[in-house]
Amino acid sequence: SFTLDGSGNRTSQSTDINADGVIDRIDTFTLNSDGQIIAADIDFDADGVVDRVDTFTLNAFGNQISQSFDFDADGVVDRIDTFTLDAFGNRTSQSYDFDVDGVADRVDTFTLDELGGRIGTSFDFDGDGDPDRVDTFELNSFGQRIGQSFDLGADGTVNGIFEFELN
């Protein structure tokens, strides 16, 4: 269930994860003056104690450009993810700083089609600037993913193909 403020913006969310009628998780949101979520206090076991705090940085257009994670809600940031966007606000990369030293430890780069649909992802798992895996996606005319191939060594050899059946 959701709690909304007077402007209709979501300020909290309660979730019954296992459908037993008992709330298992509560997320409470901090909003900016435009009603956009800029922080989430997450109570994973609905005991009234915040277990994790996520903070979001938005650009002037309201698009998320970074997310900070405080995994144990002790006031110390434990990880920072940074997003690069194209002119249309689509994510073109995500960098992960696992030890918050200002250096990306992993970088995922996204290839988009002319409509902004993701048709590929290159994974640099160790942040050395060289891809370690490349996934390519096939989309149908509706932009739905119908196939995926993966190159586990980013060496040009396809190691596997998935085909998706849409109902």
Short mmCIF file of C-alpha atoms in Angstrom, two decimals:
data_model
loop_
_atom_site.label_atom_id
_atom_site.label_comp_id
_atom_site.label_asym_id
_atom_site.label_seq_id
_atom_site.Cartn_x
_atom_site.Cartn_y
_atom_site.Cartn_z
CA SER A 1 0.00 0.00 0.00
CA PHE A 2 1.04 3.62 -0.48
CA THR A 3 0.87 6.84 1.45
CA LEU A 4 0.53 10.02 -0.62
CA ASP A 5 1.05 13.64 0.30
CA GLY A 6 -1.50 16.38 -0.48
CA SER A 7 -0.15 16.69 -4.03
CA GLY A 8 -0.49 12.98 -4.74
CA ASN A 9 3.21 12.18 -4.41
CA ARG A 10 4.19 8.87 -2.86
CA THR A 11 5.76 9.37 0.58
CA SER A 12 5.81 5.76 1.75
CA GLN A 13 5.20 2.23 0.59
CA SER A 14 4.36 -0.84 2.67
CA THR A 15 4.87 -4.30 1.21
CA ASP A 16 3.59 -7.73 2.20
CA ILE A 17 6.29 -9.74 0.43
CA ASN A 18 4.95 -13.24 1.11
CA ALA A 19 1.20 -12.43 0.94
CA ASP A 20 0.49 -13.54 4.52
CA GLY A 21 -1.36 -10.35 5.45
CA VAL A 22 1.56 -8.94 7.47
CA ILE A 23 3.60 -5.95 6.28
CA ASP A 24 7.20 -7.11 5.79
CA ARG A 25 8.89 -3.97 4.45
CA ILE A 26 8.31 -0.24 4.75
CA ASP A 27 9.96 2.36 2.50
CA THR A 28 9.67 6.02 3.52
CA PHE A 29 10.57 8.65 0.93
CA THR A 30 11.98 12.16 1.13
CA LEU A 31 10.80 14.38 -1.72
CA ASN A 32 12.29 17.50 -3.25
CA SER A 33 10.23 20.63 -3.93
CA ASP A 34 9.12 19.12 -7.26
CA GLY A 35 7.72 16.03 -5.53
CA GLN A 36 10.48 13.73 -6.78
CA ILE A 37 11.99 11.08 -4.53
CA ILE A 38 15.51 12.06 -3.42
CA ALA A 39 15.94 9.60 -0.53
CA ALA A 40 14.47 6.32 0.68
CA ASP A 41 14.63 5.00 4.24
CA ILE A 42 14.15 1.24 3.99
CA ASP A 43 12.94 -0.90 6.88
CA PHE A 44 13.39 -4.43 5.51
CA ASP A 45 11.62 -6.19 8.40
CA ALA A 46 9.00 -3.53 9.27
CA ASP A 47 10.21 -3.33 12.87
CA GLY A 48 10.33 0.48 12.91
CA VAL A 49 14.11 0.64 12.51
CA VAL A 50 15.62 1.92 9.25
CA ASP A 51 17.95 -0.74 7.84
CA ARG A 52 19.22 1.03 4.72
CA VAL A 53 19.22 4.55 3.33
CA ASP A 54 19.38 5.29 -0.40
CA THR A 55 19.94 8.85 -1.63
CA PHE A 56 19.31 9.98 -5.20
CA THR A 57 20.84 12.89 -7.12
CA LEU A 58 18.76 14.29 -9.96
CA ASN A 59 19.81 16.55 -12.82
CA ALA A 60 17.96 19.73 -13.81
CA PHE A 61 15.51 17.65 -15.85
CA GLY A 62 14.64 15.39 -12.91
CA ASN A 63 16.59 12.39 -14.21
CA GLN A 64 18.55 10.31 -11.72
CA ILE A 65 22.30 10.74 -12.19
CA SER A 66 23.57 9.01 -9.05
CA GLN A 67 22.48 6.84 -6.14
CA SER A 68 24.28 6.50 -2.81
CA PHE A 69 23.74 3.47 -0.60
CA ASP A 70 24.13 3.36 3.18
CA PHE A 71 23.58 -0.38 3.55
CA ASP A 72 23.47 -0.42 7.36
CA ALA A 73 21.92 3.03 7.95
CA ASP A 74 24.88 4.16 10.06
CA GLY A 75 25.23 7.51 8.27
CA VAL A 76 28.23 6.39 6.19
CA VAL A 77 27.84 5.91 2.43
CA ASP A 78 28.90 2.38 1.46
CA ARG A 79 28.53 2.53 -2.34
CA ILE A 80 27.86 5.12 -5.03
CA ASP A 81 26.43 4.40 -8.46
CA THR A 82 26.72 7.10 -11.13
CA PHE A 83 24.69 7.23 -14.35
CA THR A 84 25.54 8.82 -17.69
CA LEU A 85 22.55 9.92 -19.76
CA ASP A 86 22.09 10.79 -23.41
CA ALA A 87 20.33 13.97 -24.56
CA PHE A 88 16.95 12.23 -24.17
CA GLY A 89 17.56 11.14 -20.57
CA ASN A 90 18.27 7.49 -21.40
CA ARG A 91 21.01 5.79 -19.38
CA THR A 92 24.09 5.08 -21.44
CA SER A 93 26.30 3.87 -18.60
CA GLN A 94 26.33 2.98 -14.92
CA SER A 95 29.50 3.16 -12.83
CA TYR A 96 29.80 1.43 -9.47
CA ASP A 97 32.11 2.72 -6.75
CA PHE A 98 31.98 -0.14 -4.26
CA ASP A 99 34.52 1.32 -1.81
CA VAL A 100 33.55 5.01 -2.19
CA ASP A 101 37.06 6.10 -3.16
CA GLY A 102 35.94 8.10 -6.19
CA VAL A 103 37.15 5.47 -8.66
CA ALA A 104 34.72 3.27 -10.59
CA ASP A 105 35.20 -0.40 -9.67
CA ARG A 106 32.79 -1.59 -12.37
CA VAL A 107 31.30 0.11 -15.43
CA ASP A 108 28.34 -1.08 -17.48
CA THR A 109 27.91 0.67 -20.85
CA PHE A 110 24.61 0.50 -22.70
CA THR A 111 24.07 0.56 -26.46
CA LEU A 112 20.72 2.05 -27.45
CA ASP A 113 18.75 1.92 -30.67
CA GLU A 114 17.32 5.05 -32.32
CA LEU A 115 14.24 4.87 -30.06
CA GLY A 116 16.27 4.60 -26.85
CA GLY A 117 15.74 0.85 -26.46
CA ARG A 118 18.69 -1.00 -24.94
CA ILE A 119 20.20 -3.32 -27.54
CA GLY A 120 23.46 -4.10 -25.79
CA THR A 121 25.40 -3.97 -22.55
CA SER A 122 29.16 -4.09 -22.15
CA PHE A 123 30.37 -5.05 -18.68
CA ASP A 124 33.73 -3.94 -17.30
CA PHE A 125 33.66 -5.92 -14.06
CA ASP A 126 37.05 -4.74 -12.77
CA GLY A 127 36.94 -1.09 -13.89
CA ASP A 128 40.11 -1.35 -15.99
CA GLY A 129 38.50 0.17 -19.09
CA ASP A 130 38.26 -3.10 -21.03
CA PRO A 131 34.97 -4.98 -21.36
CA ASP A 132 34.82 -8.41 -19.73
CA ARG A 133 31.44 -9.46 -21.12
CA VAL A 134 29.16 -8.18 -23.87
CA ASP A 135 25.43 -8.89 -24.11
CA THR A 136 23.45 -8.07 -27.24
CA PHE A 137 19.66 -7.85 -27.25
CA GLU A 138 17.17 -8.36 -30.04
CA LEU A 139 14.00 -6.28 -29.82
CA ASN A 140 10.75 -6.71 -31.71
CA SER A 141 8.93 -3.81 -33.39
CA PHE A 142 7.30 -2.94 -30.04
CA GLY A 143 10.67 -2.58 -28.31
CA GLN A 144 10.23 -5.82 -26.34
CA ARG A 145 13.26 -8.02 -25.79
CA ILE A 146 12.89 -11.25 -27.76
CA GLY A 147 16.47 -12.49 -27.82
CA GLN A 148 19.82 -12.14 -26.11
CA SER A 149 23.30 -13.35 -26.94
CA PHE A 150 26.25 -13.15 -24.59
CA ASP A 151 29.98 -13.06 -25.10
CA LEU A 152 31.48 -14.05 -21.75
CA GLY A 153 35.04 -13.03 -22.59
CA ALA A 154 34.25 -9.97 -24.72
CA ASP A 155 36.42 -11.61 -27.37
CA GLY A 156 33.87 -11.68 -30.19
CA THR A 157 32.77 -15.27 -29.52
CA VAL A 158 29.09 -15.78 -28.73
CA ASN A 159 28.92 -18.17 -25.77
CA GLY A 160 25.16 -18.47 -25.59
CA ILE A 161 21.85 -17.32 -26.96
CA PHE A 162 18.51 -16.89 -25.22
CA GLU A 163 15.23 -16.58 -27.10
CA PHE A 164 12.18 -15.19 -25.35
CA GLU A 165 8.60 -16.15 -26.12
CA LEU A 166 6.06 -13.42 -25.52
CA ASN A 167 2.51 -14.33 -24.63
#
